[in-house]
XYZ file of C-alpha atoms in Angstrom:
345
model
C 0.000 0.000 0.000
C 1.344 3.393 -0.995
C 1.841 5.699 1.998
C 1.944 9.457 2.360
C 5.704 9.135 2.940
C 6.053 7.440 -0.479
C 4.258 10.376 -2.094
C 6.479 12.831 -0.234
C 9.668 11.115 -1.460
C 8.419 10.990 -5.049
C 7.519 14.683 -4.988
C 10.627 15.755 -3.098
C 8.678 17.363 -0.275
C 7.835 16.626 3.344
C 4.925 14.446 4.447
C 3.436 17.581 6.046
C 3.403 19.305 2.647
C 1.584 16.332 1.119
C -0.943 16.567 3.962
C -1.425 20.273 3.272
C -2.129 19.515 -0.404
C -4.595 16.746 0.469
C -6.424 19.111 2.793
C -6.383 21.967 0.264
C -4.233 24.199 2.460
C -4.116 27.685 0.884
C -0.429 28.368 1.615
C 1.135 25.780 -0.721
C 2.877 27.106 -3.812
C 1.163 26.163 -7.059
C 4.325 24.457 -8.412
C 4.645 22.348 -5.274
C 0.956 21.479 -5.319
C 1.193 20.348 -8.953
C 4.219 18.176 -8.180
C 2.497 16.502 -5.237
C -0.707 15.893 -7.217
C 1.319 14.341 -10.035
C 3.071 12.019 -7.545
C -0.327 11.040 -6.110
C -1.543 10.170 -9.612
C 1.621 8.304 -10.603
C 1.636 6.210 -7.409
C -2.169 5.778 -7.338
C -2.194 6.948 -3.733
C -5.512 6.594 -1.899
C -6.306 8.392 1.336
C -7.012 5.985 4.201
C -10.276 7.627 5.214
C -10.930 5.280 8.135
C -7.530 5.973 9.668
C -7.941 9.718 9.221
C -11.364 9.606 10.843
C -9.936 7.780 13.848
C -7.237 10.430 14.232
C -9.491 13.454 13.837
C -12.737 12.130 15.271
C -14.505 13.398 12.137
C -15.815 11.781 8.983
C -15.672 14.796 6.675
C -19.330 14.159 5.871
C -22.463 15.975 6.975
C -26.006 14.684 6.657
C -28.874 16.410 4.882
C -32.317 15.015 5.653
C -35.142 16.181 3.379
C -38.763 15.025 3.065
C -38.637 13.901 -0.589
C -35.673 13.837 -2.944
C -37.870 13.763 -6.068
C -39.449 17.178 -5.419
C -37.876 19.977 -7.524
C -37.554 22.278 -4.506
C -35.598 19.779 -2.419
C -33.394 18.838 -5.363
C -32.521 22.499 -5.834
C -31.915 22.920 -2.112
C -29.681 19.818 -1.964
C -27.558 21.119 -4.848
C -26.998 24.399 -2.981
C -26.136 22.561 0.258
C -23.623 20.340 -1.587
C -21.984 23.390 -3.175
C -21.791 25.226 0.157
C -20.381 22.147 1.935
C -17.714 21.701 -0.741
C -16.367 25.144 0.117
C -15.629 23.725 3.570
C -14.166 20.475 2.143
C -17.190 18.502 3.328
C -19.216 15.827 1.569
C -22.986 15.522 1.952
C -24.984 12.328 2.551
C -28.664 12.789 1.697
C -31.415 11.013 3.615
C -35.080 10.935 2.610
C -37.436 11.158 5.568
C -40.666 10.615 3.650
C -42.109 13.766 5.230
C -42.782 11.748 8.382
C -41.910 12.149 12.032
C -40.470 8.616 12.113
C -38.177 9.316 9.154
C -36.889 12.511 10.752
C -36.197 10.674 14.015
C -34.261 8.036 12.028
C -32.111 10.786 10.508
C -31.408 12.126 13.992
C -30.395 8.624 15.100
C -27.922 8.237 12.218
C -26.220 11.473 13.194
C -26.270 10.444 16.841
C -24.426 7.254 15.915
C -21.666 9.429 14.432
C -22.091 8.458 10.822
C -22.034 12.207 10.154
C -20.153 15.105 11.692
C -23.419 17.003 11.860
C -26.912 17.121 10.413
C -29.016 19.653 8.503
C -32.613 18.587 8.992
C -35.529 19.913 6.942
C -38.467 19.184 9.214
C -42.031 18.410 8.219
C -43.173 15.660 10.603
C -41.621 16.947 13.834
C -43.585 19.661 15.601
C -43.231 22.105 18.502
C -44.033 19.343 21.017
C -40.908 17.472 19.841
C -38.512 20.250 20.851
C -36.902 18.132 23.591
C -35.866 15.521 20.997
C -33.682 18.167 19.360
C -31.707 18.868 22.543
C -28.785 16.682 21.463
C -25.034 16.661 22.067
C -23.988 16.726 18.408
C -24.183 19.479 15.759
C -27.577 20.006 14.160
C -29.221 22.807 12.188
C -32.950 22.913 11.494
C -33.910 24.139 8.040
C -37.403 25.254 7.164
C -40.073 26.485 9.495
C -39.822 28.629 12.642
C -41.618 26.214 14.948
C -39.001 25.114 17.487
C -37.652 26.697 20.635
C -34.560 25.607 22.504
C -30.812 25.423 21.792
C -30.979 24.504 18.098
C -29.671 26.655 15.263
C -32.416 27.454 12.784
C -32.426 28.735 9.211
C -35.998 29.697 8.468
C -38.137 30.421 5.443
C -39.879 33.819 5.345
C -43.199 31.971 5.228
C -45.640 34.555 6.562
C -43.833 37.489 4.996
C -43.426 35.793 1.609
C -47.044 34.620 1.481
C -48.245 38.103 2.386
C -46.114 39.584 -0.413
C -47.354 36.987 -2.927
C -50.982 37.758 -2.125
C -50.313 41.504 -2.152
C -48.716 41.102 -5.578
C -51.958 39.601 -6.897
C -53.944 42.414 -5.300
C -51.642 44.988 -6.944
C -52.383 43.297 -10.285
C -56.109 43.887 -9.768
C -57.205 40.582 -8.186
C -59.964 40.731 -5.575
C -61.166 37.113 -5.411
C -57.943 35.293 -4.553
C -58.009 31.547 -4.043
C -55.454 29.740 -1.875
C -54.326 26.248 -2.872
C -52.554 24.815 0.151
C -52.030 21.756 2.362
C -55.325 22.200 4.136
C -53.924 22.724 7.654
C -55.040 25.951 9.303
C -55.647 24.507 12.744
C -53.570 24.868 15.873
C -50.543 23.018 14.454
C -47.844 25.364 13.152
C -46.436 24.248 9.808
C -45.637 25.574 6.352
C -49.279 25.495 5.301
C -50.609 27.338 8.329
C -47.841 29.953 8.182
C -48.433 30.728 4.523
C -52.182 30.789 5.126
C -51.544 33.396 7.836
C -49.599 35.554 5.370
C -52.398 35.202 2.812
C -54.977 36.350 5.351
C -52.819 39.268 6.486
C -52.566 40.593 2.915
C -56.333 40.353 2.440
C -56.964 42.121 5.747
C -54.488 44.895 4.922
C -56.255 45.463 1.594
C -59.705 45.437 3.201
C -60.738 42.328 1.255
C -63.070 39.945 3.081
C -61.919 36.342 3.243
C -64.149 33.649 1.787
C -63.746 30.020 2.919
C -64.884 28.843 -0.515
C -61.670 30.279 -1.927
C -59.482 27.978 0.200
C -58.810 24.847 -1.856
C -56.944 22.237 0.199
C -54.763 19.546 -1.331
C -53.491 16.650 0.746
C -50.009 16.756 -0.788
C -47.796 19.449 -2.257
C -47.827 17.842 -5.709
C -48.633 18.849 -9.274
C -51.470 16.326 -9.265
C -52.915 17.891 -6.135
C -52.662 21.389 -7.569
C -54.322 20.403 -10.836
C -57.173 18.667 -9.007
C -57.719 21.685 -6.732
C -57.862 24.078 -9.700
C -60.337 21.881 -11.588
C -62.455 21.613 -8.434
C -62.606 25.395 -8.005
C -63.833 25.815 -11.581
C -66.244 22.875 -11.476
C -67.803 24.136 -8.222
C -68.497 27.504 -9.838
C -66.291 29.457 -7.418
C -65.692 33.007 -8.605
C -61.944 33.762 -8.463
C -59.484 35.910 -10.397
C -56.207 35.020 -8.662
C -54.549 31.996 -7.058
C -51.767 31.896 -4.473
C -50.241 28.420 -4.317
C -48.385 27.236 -1.243
C -45.498 25.882 -3.399
C -44.371 26.159 -7.011
C -44.911 22.427 -7.521
C -48.568 22.936 -6.598
C -48.705 26.058 -8.799
C -47.485 24.149 -11.878
C -50.345 21.730 -11.284
C -52.773 24.640 -10.950
C -51.654 25.986 -14.336
C -52.422 22.564 -15.821
C -55.789 22.303 -14.085
C -56.883 25.752 -15.259
C -55.796 24.944 -18.818
C -57.848 21.743 -18.648
C -60.929 23.858 -17.932
C -60.170 26.470 -20.593
C -59.297 29.215 -18.071
C -56.684 31.588 -19.510
C -53.729 32.655 -17.325
C -53.128 35.539 -16.711
C -56.046 37.038 -18.712
C -58.818 35.507 -16.587
C -56.916 34.256 -13.530
C -53.469 35.241 -12.260
C -51.302 32.645 -10.484
C -48.297 32.906 -8.158
C -46.343 30.219 -6.318
C -43.665 29.999 -3.637
C -40.044 28.669 -3.839
C -38.950 29.901 -7.302
C -37.881 26.473 -8.531
C -36.001 26.518 -11.829
C -38.833 24.810 -13.707
C -41.139 27.791 -13.090
C -39.286 29.924 -15.622
C -40.163 27.413 -18.372
C -43.868 26.784 -17.817
C -46.383 28.322 -20.214
C -47.058 30.936 -19.038
C -43.903 31.319 -16.959
C -44.674 31.187 -13.237
C -44.493 34.126 -10.845
C -43.119 33.088 -7.468
C -41.536 33.988 -4.150
C -37.787 33.342 -4.181
C -36.518 32.720 -0.603
C -32.862 32.834 -1.774
C -31.922 29.148 -1.662
C -28.215 29.908 -1.986
C -28.247 32.205 1.034
C -30.234 29.721 3.117
C -27.983 26.796 2.170
C -24.784 28.752 2.792
C -26.025 29.960 6.167
C -27.131 26.465 7.248
C -23.738 24.971 6.357
C -21.881 27.845 8.034
C -23.897 27.396 11.231
C -23.222 23.651 11.179
C -19.485 24.014 10.552
C -19.295 26.427 13.488
C -20.975 23.843 15.726
C -18.645 21.100 14.477
C -15.503 23.116 15.176
C -16.683 24.235 18.621
C -17.677 20.708 19.677
C -16.569 20.031 23.236
C -16.290 23.742 23.963
C -18.822 26.020 25.599
C -21.782 26.247 23.270
C -23.006 29.593 22.080
C -26.679 30.458 22.249
C -28.803 29.132 19.416
C -28.818 31.259 16.302
C -31.805 31.964 14.094
C -31.680 33.305 10.576
C -34.719 34.245 8.489
C -33.945 34.545 4.797
C -34.751 37.564 2.687
C -37.025 36.991 -0.277
C -37.783 38.322 -3.732
C -41.096 38.582 -5.557
C -40.283 37.225 -9.020
C -43.066 38.414 -11.310
C -43.409 36.500 -14.566
C -46.115 35.922 -17.176
C -48.599 34.152 -14.883
C -49.354 37.451 -13.141
C -49.142 39.547 -16.308
C -45.803 41.258 -15.759
C -42.078 40.569 -15.511
C -40.290 42.192 -12.579
C -38.257 41.421 -9.435
C -38.738 43.070 -6.059
C -36.374 42.142 -3.214
C -37.569 42.162 0.392
C -35.169 41.924 3.338
C -36.552 40.528 6.592
């Protein structure tokens, strides 16, 4: 087996210099780095990851647990997390929780068993009553909704603020009968659906527009199929509406399909806006207006928070940090205009 000392001799440098190159140390001259990398290639040197982990107590891998990997939003988010982690020389292992409490607890258990140096957890199933389960002795960052108290770092979506801005955008475009296609949960439980519903109601109240329960079209899942079915149901039931705020872009793409199925023209007869600004929204017909919560900023902040927790492990912990992302109203063809308005929260 080729050793780091063999590489050092072949490159004419010290073993410490080889280590600096392997760890991407910034203070290695480019000529030296090239010579070491060539020696690594020529000798087919492979890093003994297990031995390094034993020495450092770290794996060089963080976990990312998301509800569903086949949703465009979570795919986009994962790509940003991977890019942000790479800037810290970290790899990312992705777990799918199935949008369930049990799946999220399993992801916590994997991190607890030290398969990862830390975990970024996008929560859907866990709720405020599960806060004590997040009081753990290893690095964790919660990504998503502002529903937990306690000593856990949190990178949050601007749910209420973004939903209020989306609804206000429709009102500014002349809509007065605005439907909401959401997850159907406006009860006591705090989640993405209830938070965005709150923002929707706030915008109506601020504009002096009375809410109408007939305009709330629940869908059991945040899917295109669910959005299409909700839109067809609104039309078939004879509900009068001239705008639709969708709780996610995936749902909104389905709504565009459902309205087209019923011959309703967007944006001429009904204007539509979503939330998340997934890449696919720019290519629908018409292109989809949306709320962009700045995925890159959220991902970079989550990774930075986690790296800080990893490096301070065993030291006195700082108080939990909370970050709420800024957002942008991205106006496209589905609301009859093309514009971008940035909001900082």
